[in-house]
Coordinates of C-alpha atoms and ligand atoms in Angstrom, one line a residue:
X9 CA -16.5 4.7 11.1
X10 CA -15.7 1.4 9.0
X11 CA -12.1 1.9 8.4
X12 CA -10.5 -0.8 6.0
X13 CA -6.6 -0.9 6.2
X14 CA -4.5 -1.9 3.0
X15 CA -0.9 -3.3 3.2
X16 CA 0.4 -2.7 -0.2
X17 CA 3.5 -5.2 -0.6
X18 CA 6.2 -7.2 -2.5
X19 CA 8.4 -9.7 -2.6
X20 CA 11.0 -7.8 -4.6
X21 CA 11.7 -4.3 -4.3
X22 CA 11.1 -1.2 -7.4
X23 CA 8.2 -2.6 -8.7
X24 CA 6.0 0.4 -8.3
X25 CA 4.7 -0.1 -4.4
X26 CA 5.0 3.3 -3.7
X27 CA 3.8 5.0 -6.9
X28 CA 1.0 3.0 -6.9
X29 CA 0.1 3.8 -3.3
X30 CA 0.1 7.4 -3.9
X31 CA -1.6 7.3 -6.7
X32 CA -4.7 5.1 -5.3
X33 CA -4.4 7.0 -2.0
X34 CA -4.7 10.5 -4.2
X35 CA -7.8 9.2 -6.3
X36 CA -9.9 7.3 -3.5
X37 CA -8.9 10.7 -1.8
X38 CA -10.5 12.4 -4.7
X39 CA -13.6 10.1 -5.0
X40 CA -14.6 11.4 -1.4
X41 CA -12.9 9.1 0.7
X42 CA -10.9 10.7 3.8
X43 CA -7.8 8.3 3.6
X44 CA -4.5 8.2 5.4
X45 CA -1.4 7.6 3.4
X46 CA 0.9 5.5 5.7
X47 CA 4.5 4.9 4.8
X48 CA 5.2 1.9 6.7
X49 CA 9.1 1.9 4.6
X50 CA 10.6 2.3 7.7
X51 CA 14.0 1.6 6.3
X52 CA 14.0 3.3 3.2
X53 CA 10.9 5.2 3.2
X54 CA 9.9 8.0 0.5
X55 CA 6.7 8.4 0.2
X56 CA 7.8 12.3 0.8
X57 CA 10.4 12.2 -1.6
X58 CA 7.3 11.4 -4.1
X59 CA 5.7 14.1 -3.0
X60 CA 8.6 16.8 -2.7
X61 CA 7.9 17.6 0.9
X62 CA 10.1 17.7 3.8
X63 CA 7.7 16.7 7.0
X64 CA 8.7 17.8 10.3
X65 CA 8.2 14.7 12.5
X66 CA 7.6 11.0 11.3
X67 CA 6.0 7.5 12.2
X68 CA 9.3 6.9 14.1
X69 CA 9.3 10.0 16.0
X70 CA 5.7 9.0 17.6
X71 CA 7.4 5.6 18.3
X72 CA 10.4 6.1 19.4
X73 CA 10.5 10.0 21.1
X74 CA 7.0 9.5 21.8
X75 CA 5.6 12.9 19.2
X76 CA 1.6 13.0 18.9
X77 CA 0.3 11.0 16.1
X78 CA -1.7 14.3 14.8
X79 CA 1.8 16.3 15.2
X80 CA 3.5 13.9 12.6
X81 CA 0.6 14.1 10.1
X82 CA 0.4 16.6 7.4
X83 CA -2.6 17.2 4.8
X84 CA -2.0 16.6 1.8
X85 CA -4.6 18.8 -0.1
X86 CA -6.4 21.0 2.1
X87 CA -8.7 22.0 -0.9
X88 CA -10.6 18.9 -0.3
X89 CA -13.6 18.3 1.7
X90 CA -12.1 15.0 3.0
X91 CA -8.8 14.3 4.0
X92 CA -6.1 13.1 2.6
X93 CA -3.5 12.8 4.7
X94 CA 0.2 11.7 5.2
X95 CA 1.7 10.2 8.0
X96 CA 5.4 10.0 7.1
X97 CA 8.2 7.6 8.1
X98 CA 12.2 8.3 8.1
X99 CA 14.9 7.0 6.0
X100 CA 17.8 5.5 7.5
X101 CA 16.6 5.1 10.8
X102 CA 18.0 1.0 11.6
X103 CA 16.0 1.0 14.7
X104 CA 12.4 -0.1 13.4
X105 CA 13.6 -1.9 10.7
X106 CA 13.0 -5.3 12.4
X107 CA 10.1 -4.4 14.6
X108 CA 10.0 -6.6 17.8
X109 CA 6.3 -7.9 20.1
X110 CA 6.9 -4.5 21.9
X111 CA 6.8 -2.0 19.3
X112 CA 3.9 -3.5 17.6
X113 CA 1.8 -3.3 20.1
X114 CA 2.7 0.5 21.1
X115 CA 2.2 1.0 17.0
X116 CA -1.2 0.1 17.9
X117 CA -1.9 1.9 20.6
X118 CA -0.8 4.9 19.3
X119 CA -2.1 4.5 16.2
X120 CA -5.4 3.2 16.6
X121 CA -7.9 6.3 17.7
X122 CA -6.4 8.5 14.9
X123 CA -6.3 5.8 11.8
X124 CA -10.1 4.9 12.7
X125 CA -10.5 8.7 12.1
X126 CA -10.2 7.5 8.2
X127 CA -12.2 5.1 5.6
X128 CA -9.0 4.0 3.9
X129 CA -5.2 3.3 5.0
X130 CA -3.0 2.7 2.2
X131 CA -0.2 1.0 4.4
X132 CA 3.2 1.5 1.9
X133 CA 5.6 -1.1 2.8
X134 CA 8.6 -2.0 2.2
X135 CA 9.9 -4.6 -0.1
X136 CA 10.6 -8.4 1.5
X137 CA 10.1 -10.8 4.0
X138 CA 11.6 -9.4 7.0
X139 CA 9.9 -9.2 10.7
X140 CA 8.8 -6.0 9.7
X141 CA 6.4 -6.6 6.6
X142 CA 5.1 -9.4 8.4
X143 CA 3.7 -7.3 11.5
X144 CA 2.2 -4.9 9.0
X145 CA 0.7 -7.5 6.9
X146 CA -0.6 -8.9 9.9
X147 CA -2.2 -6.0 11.0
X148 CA -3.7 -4.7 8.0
X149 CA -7.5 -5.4 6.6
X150 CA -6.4 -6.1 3.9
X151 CA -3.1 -7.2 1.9
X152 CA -2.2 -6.3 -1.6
X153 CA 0.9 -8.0 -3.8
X154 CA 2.3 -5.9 -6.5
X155 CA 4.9 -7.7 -8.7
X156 CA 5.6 -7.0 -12.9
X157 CA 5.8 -9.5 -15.4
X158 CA 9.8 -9.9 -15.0
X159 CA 10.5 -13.7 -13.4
X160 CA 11.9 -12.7 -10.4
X161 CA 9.4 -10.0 -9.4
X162 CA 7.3 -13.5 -10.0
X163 CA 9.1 -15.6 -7.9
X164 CA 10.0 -12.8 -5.0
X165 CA 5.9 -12.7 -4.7
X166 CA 5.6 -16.3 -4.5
X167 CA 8.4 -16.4 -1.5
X168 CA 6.1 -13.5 -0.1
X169 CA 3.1 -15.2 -0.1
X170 CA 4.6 -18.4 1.1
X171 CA 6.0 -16.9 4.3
X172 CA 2.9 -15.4 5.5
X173 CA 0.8 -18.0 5.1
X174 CA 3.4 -20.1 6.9
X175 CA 4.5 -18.4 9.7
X176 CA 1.0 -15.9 9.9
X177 CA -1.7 -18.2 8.7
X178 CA -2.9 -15.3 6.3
X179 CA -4.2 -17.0 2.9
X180 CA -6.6 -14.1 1.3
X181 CA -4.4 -11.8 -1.6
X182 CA -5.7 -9.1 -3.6
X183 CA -3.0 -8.8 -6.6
X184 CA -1.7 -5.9 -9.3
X185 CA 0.4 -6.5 -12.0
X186 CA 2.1 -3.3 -12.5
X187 CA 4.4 -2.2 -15.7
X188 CA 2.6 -4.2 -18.0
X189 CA 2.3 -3.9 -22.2
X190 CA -1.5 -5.0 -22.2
X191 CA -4.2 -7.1 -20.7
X192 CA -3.1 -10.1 -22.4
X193 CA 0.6 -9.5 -20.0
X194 CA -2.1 -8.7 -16.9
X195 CA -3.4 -11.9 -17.2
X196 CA -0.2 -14.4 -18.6
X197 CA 1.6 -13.0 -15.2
X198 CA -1.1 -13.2 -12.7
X199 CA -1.9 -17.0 -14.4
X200 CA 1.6 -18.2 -13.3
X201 CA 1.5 -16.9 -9.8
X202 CA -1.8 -18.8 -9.2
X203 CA -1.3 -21.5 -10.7
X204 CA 2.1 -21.9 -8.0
X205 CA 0.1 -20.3 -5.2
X206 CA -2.9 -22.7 -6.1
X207 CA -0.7 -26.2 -6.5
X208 CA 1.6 -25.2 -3.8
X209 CA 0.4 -23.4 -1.4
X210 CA -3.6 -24.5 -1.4
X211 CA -3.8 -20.4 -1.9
X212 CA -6.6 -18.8 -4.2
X213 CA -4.9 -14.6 -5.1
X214 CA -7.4 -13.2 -6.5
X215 CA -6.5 -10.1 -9.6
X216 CA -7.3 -6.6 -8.6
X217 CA -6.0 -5.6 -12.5
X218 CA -2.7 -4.0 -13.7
X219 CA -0.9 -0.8 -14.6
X220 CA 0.0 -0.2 -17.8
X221 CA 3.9 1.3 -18.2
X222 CA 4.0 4.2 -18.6
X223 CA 6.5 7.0 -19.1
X224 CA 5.0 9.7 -18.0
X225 CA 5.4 7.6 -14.7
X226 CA 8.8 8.6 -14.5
X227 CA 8.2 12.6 -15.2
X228 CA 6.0 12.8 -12.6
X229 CA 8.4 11.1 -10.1
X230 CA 11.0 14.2 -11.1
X231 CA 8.2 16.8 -11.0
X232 CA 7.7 15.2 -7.4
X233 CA 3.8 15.1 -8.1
X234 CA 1.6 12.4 -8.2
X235 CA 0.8 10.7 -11.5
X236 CA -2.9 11.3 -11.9
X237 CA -2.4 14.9 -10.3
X238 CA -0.2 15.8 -13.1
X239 CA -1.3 13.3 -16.1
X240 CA -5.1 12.2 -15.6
X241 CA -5.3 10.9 -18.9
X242 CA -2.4 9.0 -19.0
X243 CA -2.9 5.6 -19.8
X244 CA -1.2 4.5 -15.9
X245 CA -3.7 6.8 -14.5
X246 CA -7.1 5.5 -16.2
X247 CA -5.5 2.2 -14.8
X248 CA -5.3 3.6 -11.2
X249 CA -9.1 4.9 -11.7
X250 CA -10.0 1.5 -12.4
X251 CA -7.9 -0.1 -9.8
X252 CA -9.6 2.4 -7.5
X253 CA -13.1 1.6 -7.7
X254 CA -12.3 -2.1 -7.4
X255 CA -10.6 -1.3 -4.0
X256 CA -14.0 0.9 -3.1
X257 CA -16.1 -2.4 -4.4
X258 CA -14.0 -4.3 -1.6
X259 CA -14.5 -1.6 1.2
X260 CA -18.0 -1.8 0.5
X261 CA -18.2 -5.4 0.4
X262 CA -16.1 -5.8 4.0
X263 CA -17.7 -2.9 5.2
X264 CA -20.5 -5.1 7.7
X265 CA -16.9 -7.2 9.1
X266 CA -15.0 -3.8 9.7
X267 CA -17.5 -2.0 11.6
X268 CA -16.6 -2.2 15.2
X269 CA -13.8 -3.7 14.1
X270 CA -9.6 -2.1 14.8
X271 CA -8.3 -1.1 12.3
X272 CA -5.4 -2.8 12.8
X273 CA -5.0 -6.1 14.1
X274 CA -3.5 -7.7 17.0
X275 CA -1.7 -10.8 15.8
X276 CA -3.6 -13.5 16.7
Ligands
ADP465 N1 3.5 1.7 -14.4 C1 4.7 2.2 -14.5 N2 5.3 2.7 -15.6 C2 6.5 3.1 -15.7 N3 7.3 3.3 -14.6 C3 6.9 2.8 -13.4 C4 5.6 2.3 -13.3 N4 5.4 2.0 -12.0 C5 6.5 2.3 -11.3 N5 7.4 2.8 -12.2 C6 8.8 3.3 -11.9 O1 9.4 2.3 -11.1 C7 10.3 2.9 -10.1 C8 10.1 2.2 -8.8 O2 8.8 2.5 -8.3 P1 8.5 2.6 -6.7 O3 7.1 3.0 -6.6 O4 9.5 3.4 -6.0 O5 8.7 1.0 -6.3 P2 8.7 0.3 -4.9 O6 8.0 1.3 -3.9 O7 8.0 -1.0 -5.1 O8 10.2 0.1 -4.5 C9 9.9 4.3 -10.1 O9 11.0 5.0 -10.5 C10 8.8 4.5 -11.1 O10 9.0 5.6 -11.9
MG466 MG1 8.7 2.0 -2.0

């Protein structure tokens, strides 16, 4: 199988990384897609928080007490006819939290024959520019920046996209504006971060669309249920749906470069 990895990322930190990737994961799960949702938060990690469910073992129990891959991951909906899957990570767990050579490379090899089981791996990182992001940035098919329209979520992405082309050489970004008003805010915010990624950087993002805000964002985080489970026709989720078929548009396009391909990288 083709399987086409997604680091979903950010500069700053509450913008809506982890919403958003259960909410894609959840409707490219839905349009047929088996997909592995990978919280790769491994400092402050709660992706089953968002869910409401208490896993037994976690991404650093295979790493670090050497538990099976398959033994750490739990189905999500078992209703469906593909997967759609979780592979959790802990909370408060220091040691992963700046991931050396070593571990990268036994996250790999771990990893590897059980993510290329799935089309899609929304990777769900955590905020910054630490040692950590960067190895799962590196690895990943694909990166995606989240920021919102406030200035510093602005700036934070800028400082993200900086450091990875600087110390990883990495220049392609797909972006989302979350939190937005309207398609005129989309477009004003994502404007200002390529214009300084363009006349700074030489870098070209390129705009996967936004999220409106939305408040029924915020009940479905206290029902512990995902957005477009809950509230399909809220206005966030018809957003998702769209920023869900561009993501399948991109799968399809890369799909020729990712077959044969790991599905996650080696840094170079
Ligand atoms: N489109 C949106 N509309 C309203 N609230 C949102 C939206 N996206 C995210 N939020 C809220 O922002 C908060 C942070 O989201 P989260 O996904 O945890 O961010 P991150 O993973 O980037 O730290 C959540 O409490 C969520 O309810
Ligand atoms: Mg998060």
């Amino acid at each position: 199988m083709s399987s086409m990895s997604l680091a979903i990322m950010s500069g700053k930190g509450g913008v809506g990384k982890s919403n958003l990737s259960l909410n894609l994961g959840y409707t490219l799960a839905a349009k047929g897609h088996p997909l592995l949702l990978m919280d790769c938060d491994l400092g402050l990690a709660n992706l089953d928080v968002l869910l409401g469910i208490t896993p037994d073992e976690n991404l650093q129990d295979v790493l670090l007490r050497g538990a099976d891959v398959k033994e750490a991951i739990m189905p999500l909906n078992k209703k469906t006819l593909k997967p759609f899957d979780i592979l959790p990570a802990a909370s408060g767990v220091p040691e992963l939290t700046d991931m050396n050579s070593d571990m990268r490379d036994l996250l790999i090899k771990r990893l590897e024959p059980t993510l290329a089981e799935y089309e899609l791996i929304i990777m769900d990182l955590g905020a910054g520019i630490h040692g950590t992001v960067q190895s799962f940035a590196a690895m990943a098919s694909v990166r995606v920046i989240v920021l919102t329209p406030e200035p510093t979520a602005l700036t934070d992405a800028y400082a993200l996209i900086k450091v990875l082309g600087q110390e990883l050489g990495i220049k392609d970004f797909l972006v989302i504006v979350n939190d937005v008003v309207n398609k005129k805010e989309e477009e004003s915010t994502f404007k200002r971060l390529e214009m300084a990624c363009q006349k700074f950087l030489g870098v070209n993002p390129v705009l996967l669309g936004s999220v409106r805000h939305d408040i029924k964002m915020h009940e479905a985080v206290i029902k512990q249920k995902p957005l477009v489970e809950l509230f399909p026709e809220a206005n966030a989720s018809k957003d998702i749906n769209v920023l869900a078929d561009r993501i399948l548009k991109v799968y399809m396009r890369m799909k020729p470069l990712l077959a044969g391909q790991p599905v996650l990288r080696t840094l170079a």
